[in-house]
Each structure stands twice: as C-alpha cells, then as structure tokens.
CSV table of C-alpha atoms in Angstrom, one decimal:
chain,number,residue,atom,x,y,z
A,1,MET,CA,199.1,-62.3,128.2
A,2,THR,CA,201.0,-60.6,131.2
A,3,ASP,CA,203.7,-63.2,130.7
A,4,ILE,CA,204.2,-61.7,127.0
A,5,MET,CA,203.7,-58.0,128.4
A,6,ASP,CA,206.6,-59.0,131.2
A,7,GLN,CA,208.9,-60.5,128.5
A,8,LEU,CA,208.6,-57.4,126.2
A,9,LEU,CA,209.2,-54.9,129.0
A,10,ASN,CA,212.2,-56.9,130.4
A,11,HIS,CA,213.7,-56.7,126.7
A,12,PRO,CA,215.6,-53.6,126.1
A,13,LEU,CA,214.0,-52.8,122.4
A,14,GLY,CA,210.7,-54.2,123.7
A,15,ARG,CA,210.7,-51.8,126.5
A,16,GLY,CA,211.7,-49.0,124.3
A,17,VAL,CA,209.3,-49.5,122.0
A,18,LEU,CA,206.3,-50.1,124.2
A,19,LEU,CA,207.0,-47.9,127.0
A,20,GLY,CA,208.6,-45.1,124.6
A,21,GLY,CA,206.0,-45.2,122.0
A,22,VAL,CA,203.2,-44.6,125.1
A,23,LEU,CA,205.5,-41.8,126.6
A,24,VAL,CA,206.1,-40.3,123.0
A,25,GLY,CA,202.5,-40.4,122.1
A,26,LEU,CA,201.6,-39.2,125.8
A,27,MET,CA,203.9,-36.1,125.2
A,28,MET,CA,202.6,-35.1,122.0
A,29,GLY,CA,199.1,-35.5,123.1
A,30,VAL,CA,199.9,-33.3,126.1
A,31,GLY,CA,201.5,-30.7,123.9
A,32,ALA,CA,198.6,-30.5,121.7
A,33,PHE,CA,196.3,-30.4,124.4
A,34,SER,CA,198.0,-27.7,126.2
A,35,THR,CA,197.2,-25.2,123.2
A,36,TYR,CA,193.5,-25.7,124.2
A,37,LEU,CA,194.0,-25.9,127.7
A,38,GLU,CA,196.4,-22.6,128.0
A,39,ARG,CA,193.6,-20.8,125.9
A,40,LYS,CA,190.8,-21.9,128.3
A,41,PHE,CA,192.8,-21.2,131.2
A,42,ALA,CA,194.0,-17.9,130.1
A,43,GLY,CA,190.3,-17.0,129.3
A,44,ARG,CA,189.1,-17.9,132.7
A,45,ILE,CA,191.8,-15.9,134.3
A,46,GLN,CA,190.9,-12.7,132.3
A,47,ASN,CA,187.2,-13.1,132.7
A,48,ARG,CA,186.6,-14.5,129.0
A,49,LEU,CA,185.4,-17.9,128.0
A,50,GLY,CA,188.0,-19.0,125.6
A,51,PRO,CA,187.5,-21.2,122.8
A,52,THR,CA,183.7,-22.4,122.9
A,53,ILE,CA,182.6,-22.8,119.1
A,54,VAL,CA,184.4,-26.0,117.8
A,55,GLY,CA,182.9,-29.3,119.6
A,56,PRO,CA,181.6,-29.5,123.1
A,57,PHE,CA,183.2,-26.6,125.4
A,58,GLY,CA,185.5,-26.0,122.2
A,59,LEU,CA,187.5,-29.0,122.8
A,60,PHE,CA,187.8,-29.7,119.0
A,61,GLN,CA,189.8,-26.7,118.8
A,62,VAL,CA,192.9,-28.6,119.3
A,63,ILE,CA,192.2,-30.9,116.1
A,64,ALA,CA,190.9,-27.9,113.9
A,65,ASP,CA,194.2,-25.8,114.9
A,66,GLY,CA,196.1,-29.1,114.3
A,67,ILE,CA,194.9,-29.7,110.6
A,68,LYS,CA,195.2,-26.1,109.7
A,69,MET,CA,198.8,-26.0,110.9
A,70,LEU,CA,199.5,-29.2,109.2
A,71,ARG,CA,198.2,-27.9,106.0
A,72,LYS,CA,199.9,-24.7,105.7
A,73,GLU,CA,202.5,-24.2,103.4
A,74,ILE,CA,206.3,-24.2,104.8
A,75,ILE,CA,208.1,-21.1,103.5
A,76,ILE,CA,211.8,-21.1,103.4
A,77,PRO,CA,213.3,-17.5,102.9
A,78,ARG,CA,215.5,-16.9,100.5
A,79,ALA,CA,218.2,-15.4,102.6
A,80,ALA,CA,218.0,-18.4,105.1
A,81,ASP,CA,220.1,-21.2,105.4
A,82,PRO,CA,217.8,-23.9,104.4
A,83,VAL,CA,219.5,-26.8,106.2
A,84,LEU,CA,219.9,-25.3,109.7
A,85,PHE,CA,216.6,-23.8,109.2
A,86,LEU,CA,214.8,-27.0,108.6
A,87,LEU,CA,216.8,-28.8,111.5
A,88,ALA,CA,216.3,-26.5,114.0
A,89,PRO,CA,212.4,-27.1,115.0
A,90,ILE,CA,212.8,-30.9,114.4
A,91,VAL,CA,215.8,-31.2,116.7
A,92,ALA,CA,214.1,-29.0,119.2
A,93,VAL,CA,211.1,-31.3,119.4
A,94,THR,CA,213.4,-34.6,119.5
A,95,LEU,CA,215.6,-33.1,122.2
A,96,THR,CA,212.6,-32.3,124.4
A,97,LEU,CA,210.9,-35.7,124.1
A,98,ALA,CA,214.2,-37.6,124.5
A,99,SER,CA,214.6,-35.8,127.9
A,100,ALA,CA,211.5,-37.6,129.0
A,101,ALA,CA,212.9,-41.0,128.4
A,102,VAL,CA,213.9,-41.7,132.0
A,103,ILE,CA,210.7,-40.1,133.8
A,104,PRO,CA,208.8,-42.8,135.6
A,105,PHE,CA,205.0,-41.9,135.7
A,106,ALA,CA,204.6,-44.8,138.0
A,107,GLU,CA,206.7,-46.8,139.8
A,108,GLY,CA,209.2,-48.7,137.1
A,109,MET,CA,207.3,-47.4,134.2
A,110,GLU,CA,210.4,-45.3,132.8
A,111,PRO,CA,211.1,-46.5,129.0
A,112,VAL,CA,215.0,-46.2,129.7
A,113,VAL,CA,216.1,-47.8,132.9
A,114,THR,CA,219.3,-46.1,134.1
A,115,SER,CA,220.9,-45.1,137.2
A,116,VAL,CA,221.8,-41.9,136.1
A,117,GLY,CA,218.2,-40.8,134.9
A,118,LEU,CA,218.6,-37.2,136.6
A,119,LEU,CA,222.0,-36.7,134.8
A,120,TRP,CA,220.1,-37.8,131.3
A,121,LEU,CA,217.2,-35.5,131.9
A,122,LEU,CA,219.6,-32.4,132.6
A,123,ALA,CA,221.9,-33.3,129.8
A,124,PHE,CA,219.2,-33.4,127.0
A,125,SER,CA,217.3,-30.3,128.4
A,126,GLY,CA,220.7,-28.6,128.5
A,127,LEU,CA,221.2,-29.2,124.9
A,128,LEU,CA,217.9,-27.4,124.0
A,129,VAL,CA,219.9,-24.0,123.7
A,130,PHE,CA,221.3,-25.2,120.2
A,131,PRO,CA,218.3,-25.5,118.0
A,132,VAL,CA,217.0,-22.3,119.3
A,133,TRP,CA,220.3,-20.6,118.3
A,134,TRP,CA,220.3,-22.5,115.1
A,135,ALA,CA,216.6,-21.3,114.3
A,136,GLY,CA,217.6,-17.7,115.0
A,137,TRP,CA,220.9,-17.6,113.1
A,138,ALA,CA,219.5,-19.6,110.4
A,139,SER,CA,216.7,-17.4,109.7
A,140,ASN,CA,219.0,-14.4,108.9
A,141,ASN,CA,216.6,-12.0,110.5
A,142,LYS,CA,217.6,-9.5,112.9
A,143,TYR,CA,214.5,-10.0,115.3
A,144,ALA,CA,215.3,-13.7,115.4
A,145,LEU,CA,218.9,-13.1,116.2
A,146,PHE,CA,218.6,-11.0,119.0
A,147,GLY,CA,215.9,-13.4,120.3
A,148,SER,CA,217.9,-16.4,120.1
A,149,MET,CA,220.9,-14.5,121.7
A,150,ARG,CA,218.7,-13.6,124.2
A,151,ALA,CA,217.8,-17.4,124.7
A,152,VAL,CA,221.3,-18.3,124.9
A,153,ALA,CA,222.3,-15.9,127.5
A,154,GLN,CA,219.2,-16.9,129.5
A,155,GLY,CA,219.4,-20.3,128.9
A,156,VAL,CA,222.8,-20.7,130.0
A,157,SER,CA,222.6,-18.7,132.9
A,158,TYR,CA,219.9,-20.3,134.6
A,159,GLU,CA,221.2,-23.7,133.7
A,160,ILE,CA,223.3,-23.1,136.9
A,161,PRO,CA,220.9,-22.7,139.4
A,162,LEU,CA,218.8,-25.6,137.9
A,163,VAL,CA,221.7,-28.0,138.2
A,164,MET,CA,222.4,-27.0,141.7
A,165,ALA,CA,218.9,-26.9,142.7
A,166,ALA,CA,218.4,-30.8,141.3
A,167,LEU,CA,221.1,-31.5,143.5
A,168,VAL,CA,219.6,-31.0,146.8
A,169,PRO,CA,217.4,-33.9,146.2
A,170,VAL,CA,220.3,-35.8,144.8
A,171,ILE,CA,222.2,-35.1,148.2
A,172,LEU,CA,219.3,-36.0,150.3
A,173,ALA,CA,218.3,-39.4,148.7
A,174,GLY,CA,222.0,-40.4,147.5
A,175,SER,CA,220.8,-41.4,144.0
A,176,LEU,CA,220.6,-39.9,140.5
A,177,ASP,CA,217.8,-42.5,139.8
A,178,PHE,CA,214.2,-41.3,139.9
A,179,GLY,CA,212.9,-44.5,141.4
A,180,ALA,CA,215.4,-44.3,144.3
A,181,ILE,CA,214.5,-40.5,144.7
A,182,VAL,CA,210.9,-41.2,145.2
A,183,ALA,CA,211.7,-44.2,147.1
A,184,ALA,CA,213.9,-41.9,149.7
A,185,GLN,CA,210.4,-39.9,150.2
A,186,LYS,CA,208.5,-42.6,151.4
A,187,GLY,CA,206.1,-42.4,154.4
A,188,GLY,CA,205.2,-38.7,153.8
A,189,ALA,CA,208.8,-37.6,153.9
A,190,TRP,CA,208.6,-35.6,150.8
A,191,PHE,CA,211.8,-33.6,150.2
A,192,ILE,CA,209.7,-30.3,150.0
A,193,TRP,CA,209.4,-30.4,153.7
A,194,SER,CA,211.2,-33.2,155.4
A,195,ASN,CA,214.3,-30.9,155.5
A,196,PRO,CA,215.0,-27.3,155.8
A,197,VAL,CA,216.2,-26.7,152.0
A,198,GLY,CA,213.8,-28.5,150.1
A,199,ALA,CA,211.2,-25.9,149.8
A,200,ILE,CA,213.5,-23.1,148.9
A,201,ALA,CA,215.3,-25.7,146.3
A,202,PHE,CA,211.7,-26.4,144.6
A,203,ILE,CA,211.3,-23.0,144.0
A,204,ILE,CA,214.5,-22.3,142.5
A,205,PHE,CA,214.3,-25.4,140.5
A,206,PHE,CA,211.1,-24.5,139.2
A,207,LEU,CA,211.8,-20.9,138.3
A,208,ALA,CA,215.1,-22.0,136.4
A,209,SER,CA,212.9,-24.7,134.5
A,210,LEU,CA,210.4,-21.8,133.5
A,211,ALA,CA,213.2,-19.8,132.2
A,212,GLU,CA,214.9,-22.6,130.4
A,213,ALA,CA,211.5,-23.1,128.6
A,214,ASN,CA,211.1,-19.5,127.9
A,215,ARG,CA,208.0,-19.1,129.9
A,216,ILE,CA,206.6,-15.8,131.2
A,217,PRO,CA,207.9,-14.2,133.4
A,218,PHE,CA,210.9,-15.4,131.6
A,219,ASP,CA,210.0,-15.4,128.0
A,220,ILE,CA,212.3,-12.5,126.9
A,221,PRO,CA,213.6,-14.4,123.8
A,222,GLU,CA,210.3,-14.3,122.2
A,223,ALA,CA,208.4,-11.2,123.4
A,224,GLU,CA,205.9,-10.9,120.9
A,225,SER,CA,205.6,-7.2,121.6
A,226,GLU,CA,209.1,-6.3,120.9
A,227,LEU,CA,210.8,-9.1,119.1
A,228,ILE,CA,207.8,-10.4,116.9
A,229,ALA,CA,208.2,-13.9,118.4
A,230,GLY,CA,211.9,-14.1,118.3
A,231,PRO,CA,213.8,-17.0,117.0
A,232,SER,CA,210.6,-18.4,115.3
A,233,VAL,CA,209.6,-15.2,113.5
A,234,GLU,CA,210.5,-16.9,109.9
A,235,TYR,CA,208.9,-20.1,110.6
A,236,THR,CA,205.5,-21.2,109.1
A,237,GLY,CA,203.0,-23.8,109.7
A,238,ILE,CA,204.1,-26.9,111.3
A,239,LEU,CA,207.6,-25.9,111.7
A,240,TRP,CA,206.5,-22.8,113.7
A,241,GLY,CA,204.4,-25.1,115.8
A,242,MET,CA,207.0,-27.1,116.7
A,243,PHE,CA,208.4,-24.4,118.9
A,244,PRO,CA,205.6,-23.8,120.9
A,245,LEU,CA,205.0,-27.6,120.9
A,246,ALA,CA,208.6,-28.2,122.4
A,247,GLU,CA,207.7,-25.3,124.7
A,248,TYR,CA,204.7,-27.1,126.3
A,249,ILE,CA,206.6,-30.5,126.6
A,250,HIS,CA,209.4,-29.1,128.2
A,251,THR,CA,207.1,-27.1,130.7
A,252,PHE,CA,205.3,-30.6,131.6
A,253,ILE,CA,208.3,-32.3,132.0
A,254,ALA,CA,209.6,-29.9,134.1
A,255,SER,CA,206.6,-30.1,136.1
A,256,ALA,CA,207.0,-33.9,136.3
A,257,VAL,CA,210.4,-33.8,137.2
A,258,ALA,CA,209.6,-31.3,140.3
A,259,SER,CA,206.9,-33.5,141.5
A,260,LEU,CA,209.1,-36.6,141.5
A,261,MET,CA,212.0,-35.1,143.2
A,262,PHE,CA,210.1,-32.6,145.8
A,263,PHE,CA,206.6,-33.8,146.0
A,264,GLY,CA,207.0,-37.8,146.4
A,265,GLY,CA,206.0,-38.5,142.6
A,266,TRP,CA,203.5,-41.6,142.9
A,267,LEU,CA,203.6,-41.8,146.5
A,268,GLY,CA,200.8,-40.1,148.4
A,269,PRO,CA,198.0,-40.7,151.2
A,270,GLY,CA,196.1,-43.7,150.4
A,271,PRO,CA,197.2,-46.0,147.7
A,272,ASP,CA,200.5,-45.1,145.6
A,273,GLY,CA,200.1,-44.9,141.9
A,274,LEU,CA,199.8,-43.2,138.5
A,275,HIS,CA,196.9,-40.8,139.8
A,276,TRP,CA,199.1,-39.0,142.4
A,277,MET,CA,201.8,-38.4,139.8
A,278,ALA,CA,199.3,-37.3,137.5
A,279,LEU,CA,197.6,-34.8,140.1
A,280,LYS,CA,201.0,-33.3,141.0
A,281,THR,CA,202.2,-33.0,137.7
A,282,GLY,CA,198.8,-31.5,136.7
A,283,ALA,CA,198.8,-29.1,139.5
A,284,LEU,CA,202.0,-27.7,138.9
A,285,TYR,CA,201.6,-27.4,135.0
A,286,LEU,CA,198.5,-25.2,135.7
A,287,ALA,CA,200.5,-23.2,138.3
A,288,VAL,CA,202.9,-22.3,135.4
A,289,TYR,CA,199.7,-20.9,133.3
A,290,TRP,CA,198.8,-19.1,136.4
A,291,LEU,CA,202.0,-17.5,136.6
A,292,ARG,CA,202.1,-16.8,133.0
A,293,TRP,CA,198.9,-15.0,132.9
A,294,SER,CA,199.5,-13.1,136.1
A,295,LEU,CA,202.7,-11.5,135.7
A,296,VAL,CA,204.7,-9.4,133.3
A,297,ARG,CA,207.8,-9.8,131.5
A,298,PHE,CA,211.3,-9.3,133.2
A,299,ARG,CA,213.6,-7.0,131.4
A,300,SER,CA,216.8,-8.8,130.1
A,301,ASP,CA,219.3,-7.3,132.5
A,302,GLN,CA,216.8,-7.9,135.6
A,303,LEU,CA,216.7,-11.3,134.5
A,304,MET,CA,220.3,-11.8,134.4
A,305,ARG,CA,220.9,-10.1,137.6
A,306,PHE,CA,218.1,-12.3,139.3
A,307,CYS,CA,220.1,-15.5,138.1
A,308,TRP,CA,223.8,-14.4,139.0
A,309,HIS,CA,223.0,-12.4,141.8
A,310,TRP,CA,220.5,-14.5,143.8
A,311,LEU,CA,219.7,-17.8,142.7
A,312,VAL,CA,223.2,-19.0,142.1
A,313,PRO,CA,224.7,-18.0,145.6
A,314,ILE,CA,221.4,-19.2,147.3
A,315,SER,CA,221.7,-22.4,145.4
A,316,LEU,CA,225.2,-22.7,146.5
A,317,ALA,CA,224.2,-22.4,150.2
A,318,LEU,CA,221.3,-24.9,149.7
A,319,ILE,CA,223.9,-27.5,148.7
A,320,VAL,CA,226.0,-26.8,152.0
A,321,ILE,CA,223.0,-27.1,154.4
A,322,ALA,CA,221.8,-30.2,152.6
A,323,THR,CA,225.0,-31.8,152.9
A,324,LEU,CA,225.4,-30.7,156.6
A,325,TRP,CA,221.9,-32.1,157.1
A,326,VAL,CA,222.6,-35.5,155.6
A,327,HIS,CA,226.3,-35.7,157.4
A,328,ALA,CA,224.5,-35.1,160.7
A,329,GLY,CA,222.4,-38.3,159.9
A,330,PHE,CA,219.2,-36.4,159.6
A,331,GLY,CA,218.7,-37.7,156.0
A,332,GLY,CA,218.8,-41.3,156.7
A,333,SER,CA,220.9,-43.9,155.2
A,334,ALA,CA,220.9,-44.3,151.4
B,1,MET,CA,223.9,-51.6,130.9
B,2,ASP,CA,223.8,-52.6,127.4
B,3,ALA,CA,220.0,-53.0,127.8
B,4,THR,CA,219.6,-49.3,129.0
B,5,TRP,CA,221.3,-48.0,125.9
B,6,GLY,CA,219.2,-50.3,123.6
B,7,SER,CA,216.0,-48.6,124.8
B,8,ALA,CA,217.7,-45.5,124.8
B,9,LEU,CA,218.3,-45.9,121.2
B,10,VAL,CA,214.9,-47.2,120.3
B,11,PHE,CA,213.5,-43.9,122.5
B,12,LEU,CA,215.8,-41.2,120.7
B,13,LEU,CA,214.5,-42.9,117.1
B,14,LEU,CA,210.7,-42.4,118.1
B,15,ALA,CA,211.3,-39.1,119.5
B,16,PHE,CA,212.9,-38.3,116.2
B,17,ILE,CA,210.2,-40.0,114.0
B,18,ALA,CA,207.6,-38.1,116.0
B,19,ALA,CA,209.0,-34.7,115.5
B,20,ALA,CA,210.0,-35.3,111.6
B,21,GLY,CA,206.5,-36.8,111.2
B,22,GLY,CA,205.2,-33.4,111.2
B,23,ILE,CA,207.0,-32.2,108.2
B,24,ILE,CA,206.1,-35.6,106.2
B,25,THR,CA,202.6,-35.0,107.2
B,26,ASN,CA,202.8,-31.5,106.2
B,27,TYR,CA,204.2,-32.8,102.7
B,28,ILE,CA,201.2,-35.1,102.2
B,29,LEU,CA,198.7,-32.5,103.2
B,30,ARG,CA,199.7,-29.1,102.4
B,31,VAL,CA,198.1,-26.8,100.3
B,32,ARG,CA,200.4,-25.1,97.6
B,33,ALA,CA,199.8,-21.5,96.4
B,34,LYS,CA,198.8,-21.1,92.9
B,35,GLN,CA,201.2,-18.4,91.9
B,36,GLU,CA,204.5,-17.9,93.2
B,37,LEU,CA,205.5,-14.5,94.3
B,38,GLU,CA,209.2,-13.5,95.0
B,39,SER,CA,208.0,-11.3,97.9
B,40,LYS,CA,207.0,-14.4,99.8
B,41,TYR,CA,210.5,-15.7,100.3
B,42,THR,CA,211.9,-12.2,101.5
B,43,THR,CA,213.1,-11.5,105.1
B,44,TYR,CA,210.2,-10.3,107.5
B,45,GLU,CA,210.9,-7.0,108.8
B,46,CYS,CA,207.6,-5.1,109.1
B,47,GLY,CA,207.2,-4.6,105.4
B,48,GLU,CA,210.8,-2.8,105.0
B,49,GLU,CA,213.5,-4.3,103.1
B,50,PRO,CA,216.0,-5.6,105.4
B,51,GLU,CA,219.0,-3.8,105.3
B,52,GLY,CA,222.0,-6.3,104.7
B,53,ASP,CA,222.4,-9.7,106.6
B,54,ALA,CA,221.4,-10.4,109.7
B,55,TRP,CA,224.8,-12.3,110.1
B,56,ILE,CA,226.6,-9.4,111.5
B,57,GLN,CA,229.0,-8.7,114.5
B,58,PHE,CA,227.1,-7.1,117.3
B,59,HIS,CA,227.8,-6.8,121.0
B,60,PRO,CA,226.4,-9.6,122.4
B,61,ARG,CA,226.4,-8.1,126.2
B,62,TYR,CA,227.0,-11.1,128.5
B,63,TYR,CA,229.7,-12.8,127.0
B,64,VAL,CA,231.8,-12.9,130.2
B,65,VAL,CA,228.6,-14.8,131.6
B,66,ALA,CA,229.3,-17.5,129.3
B,67,LEU,CA,233.1,-18.0,130.9
B,68,VAL,CA,231.6,-17.9,134.3
B,69,PHE,CA,229.0,-20.4,133.2
B,70,VAL,CA,231.8,-22.9,132.3
B,71,VAL,CA,233.4,-22.6,135.6
B,72,PHE,CA,230.0,-23.6,137.3
B,73,ASP,CA,228.9,-26.1,135.0
B,74,ALA,CA,232.4,-27.8,135.7
B,75,GLU,CA,232.1,-27.6,139.1
B,76,ALA,CA,228.6,-29.1,138.9
B,77,ALA,CA,230.2,-32.0,137.1
B,78,PHE,CA,232.1,-32.4,140.0
B,79,LEU,CA,229.6,-32.2,142.6
B,80,PHE,CA,227.5,-35.1,141.3
B,81,PRO,CA,229.5,-38.0,141.9
B,82,TRP,CA,230.2,-36.4,145.4
B,83,ALA,CA,226.8,-35.7,146.0
B,84,LEU,CA,226.0,-39.5,145.4
B,85,ASN,CA,228.4,-40.8,148.1
B,86,ILE,CA,228.4,-38.1,151.0
B,87,ARG,CA,227.4,-40.8,153.3
B,88,GLU,CA,230.1,-43.2,152.6
B,89,LEU,CA,232.9,-40.8,152.1
B,90,GLY,CA,232.7,-39.0,155.7
B,91,SER,CA,233.9,-35.7,156.9
B,92,PHE,CA,236.9,-35.4,155.1
B,93,ALA,CA,235.0,-35.3,151.7
B,94,VAL,CA,232.6,-33.1,153.0
B,95,ILE,CA,235.1,-30.7,154.4
B,96,GLU,CA,237.2,-30.9,150.9
B,97,MET,CA,234.2,-29.9,149.1
B,98,PHE,CA,233.3,-27.3,151.2
B,99,VAL,CA,236.9,-25.8,150.5
B,100,PHE,CA,236.0,-26.3,146.8
B,101,LEU,CA,232.7,-24.5,147.0
B,102,GLY,CA,234.4,-21.6,149.4
B,103,VAL,CA,236.6,-21.2,146.2
B,104,LEU,CA,234.1,-20.8,143.8
B,105,PHE,CA,232.2,-18.7,146.0
B,106,PHE,CA,235.2,-16.2,146.1
B,107,GLY,CA,235.1,-16.6,142.2
B,108,TRP,CA,231.6,-15.6,141.8
B,109,LEU,CA,232.1,-12.9,144.2
B,110,TYR,CA,235.2,-11.4,142.3
B,111,ALA,CA,233.3,-11.6,139.0
B,112,TRP,CA,230.4,-9.9,140.5
B,113,LYS,CA,232.8,-7.0,141.6
B,114,LYS,CA,234.6,-6.8,138.5
B,115,GLY,CA,231.0,-6.3,136.9
B,116,ALA,CA,231.3,-9.3,134.6
B,117,LEU,CA,227.5,-10.3,135.8
B,118,ARG,CA,226.2,-6.6,134.8
B,119,TRP,CA,224.8,-5.4,131.7
B,120,GLN,CA,227.7,-2.9,130.2
C-alpha cells in the first residue's frame, strides 16, 4: 500500500492529482467553514451568540447557506459584459487556489515541488488584481467601477511592501523554497525572533496580505456602507459567493505563508508535524478576524499614504539590515 | 524540472474545476423564476435608473502610483536572484545592491516631494 502511495507521489501527475486534490478540497472546505467561523467569532466579540439554530452549535449553517447559494438564480444584467462578468469570479477562485499549490502543510507535502515556491505564490496572488477589475468593469455599474478602481490602486500599492517583506526571510534562508526556509529555522530559531528584522517584516507582510485580500481595516474596495459591496454589487447566488470564498481562502493562505516564513511552519517544541502548522495557521487566521471585528475602515487616501510613506521605506530598510546581518555571518550558511 | 510543471498543470486544472464546479452545480440545482421581469436585468443603483454607462472617463487619482509601482516591482525582480546568493557573492554584490537601493530610495523621495503619492 505504502509502495503504491510512494510511487504515486513520486510521479508528477499522481502527485498533482493526489496532493492537489486534497489541498483544493481543504481550501474549499476552509472557505466554506470560514463563513460559519467568522459569524460565530464575530458574535462572541460583540457579545452575541452567532448562528445557533441549524444543527449542533449552528454548525449546519454552512450547509444550509451553501445549498441556498447554489440554488439561487444567476442574473446577468443587460448592461453588463456577459463574458467577463462570468469569467471574473471563476478566475478569482482559480487563481487563489492556484497560489496554494506550493504550500507544504507538512514537510514535503506540497503538490507542486519547485525551488521557486515563494515566487509562484507571489505571482499568482499578484494576478488577483485582474479578476476584481474585470468584475467591476464588466458589471457596468458605477459603484462596482469605483470599488474595483480602489481595489486596483490598493492591490498594486501593497504589492510592493508585501514582496519586500517576503524578501527578508528569503535573504535569511538563502532560498525561495518553503521547505528550505522552514529548515533554516530549525532549533527554535524562528525568523520572527532569530534576527533584528523578522518581527517588523512579519507585521508588514501580514498587513500587506490583508490589504491584498481586502480584509478590514483595508476593505475599502468593498465598503458595504458606501459602495454597497463594490465590485460584487451586481452578482447573485454562487457567482457572488465566489468573491468572499476567494477572499477567505486568500486570507487563509496568507496566514499559512506567514507561519511558514516567520514562525517555523511545522517545526515546534516536541514532535514536528502537521499539528504545529495547523495551530500556527489557525491562530493567525483567527487574529485576522479579531482585527476585522475590532477596527474600523481606513479612508482611501490614508490607506495609500500608510503604504507609500511608511511601509515602503521601512521594508527597504529591512532588506538592508537583513543583508548586513547575513553578510556579517549571523545568519549561518545556506 | 518537467516533473514540477506536470503537477503544476494538474493542480491548475483541479483549481479551475473546483471554481467552475460551482456554476455547473448551480445549473443543475437552480430554481427558475416563473415569469421574467425586464426590471430584473437593470443595473442596480438603489432604485434609480442609472444615468448612462459606467464605462466613462473619470479621474482615477492614483495613476502616478501605477508608474512608481512598475519601478519598484522591476526592482523586486532584480532583488530576488540577488537575495538568494548573498552568501556566495561577497561584499562587492552587497555594496552594489546598496547603491541600487540608494538610487531607488532617492527616487521614492523625489516622488514623495513631487506629490505623486498624495491624493490630488
């Protein structure tokens, strides 16, 4: 049995189908479950109960919502561009899932084995600006257009600190491969505290990821109170559902990547393995909700100023310090 | 290397199927309205008839930021291969990249002073 498994995992197509299937399923599951988790968590924060009626602890709410959404009629407005309108949510989910292909949730368990894992991830999450823009443009609705315009400005701006903060662990580990980045953090030397820049780089990376995923406090493109949900205003049923789904998955992936790059991934005190990765990712993911339900929304110009006046120069400085640190021989040899 | 892109292709396909699966499931399960109303297909604008297309020209504000973005993103593309090899390349590469980063820093300063990074 294990022989067959090994052979399958060593074959590129077998690996893609097997691990890829598991990962895609996991991501879709996480995305669906997040709707429940967020409502429950938000409820607790606001001293409410959240969903309680459907099933034990309201757990079947996910299924009920899913069926409701799947059965709703898809309406394409007369004024809209039908092709782009349909394509945008599908591409958004596809790209989000695709960016997860290189994430190892346990040692050597990534569906796509490559030495440029981080680059793959950044490339695919960078492309996510396009479907959001398509959605806003194809809707032929002014709210949607303004929303996606904001999303593009914000996504493009926060791409810079995101990439530069991600460079810090790359410099420290001397590799773009998540496996090697985690291996460089062995012995409790997690990048968040093994060097002077890790903690700040983590904060910048995490904030920029939130901005890319349009989470509060960076959810200006959606801004339901002023732009009536921005790019997704004309969407109905499951087509609409794909935007929040992509957003949840994107946030989850960002949490996973942050725990790989700064918190040692599957390494931990005691036995290494999947449980540590799950714990770290879960904790970061919940921290995102915590932020979302505690903070208010930025204003558009504040958001841009925060990025260009603070995050960009700070992340430039981080790269310089990290380089000097490694060059002085503190980082060990790769 | 071939091995990698084989599984990458399969993964992309799976991701697309997962995404498009939603539409297909909807097609099978959907509830159809008994009568078609023309108003259902109008653009949503809080009950008002929208005035003209949304495909208009308007001031996008941060358009200079897009240019600055291209500069910084190209820089990031240069930084990645360099960051991988700092240990092997030695002091010369470090100094050279610092000069490059310095030029960028002054570029950023210039853009700031010119007001390119501000709401105008």
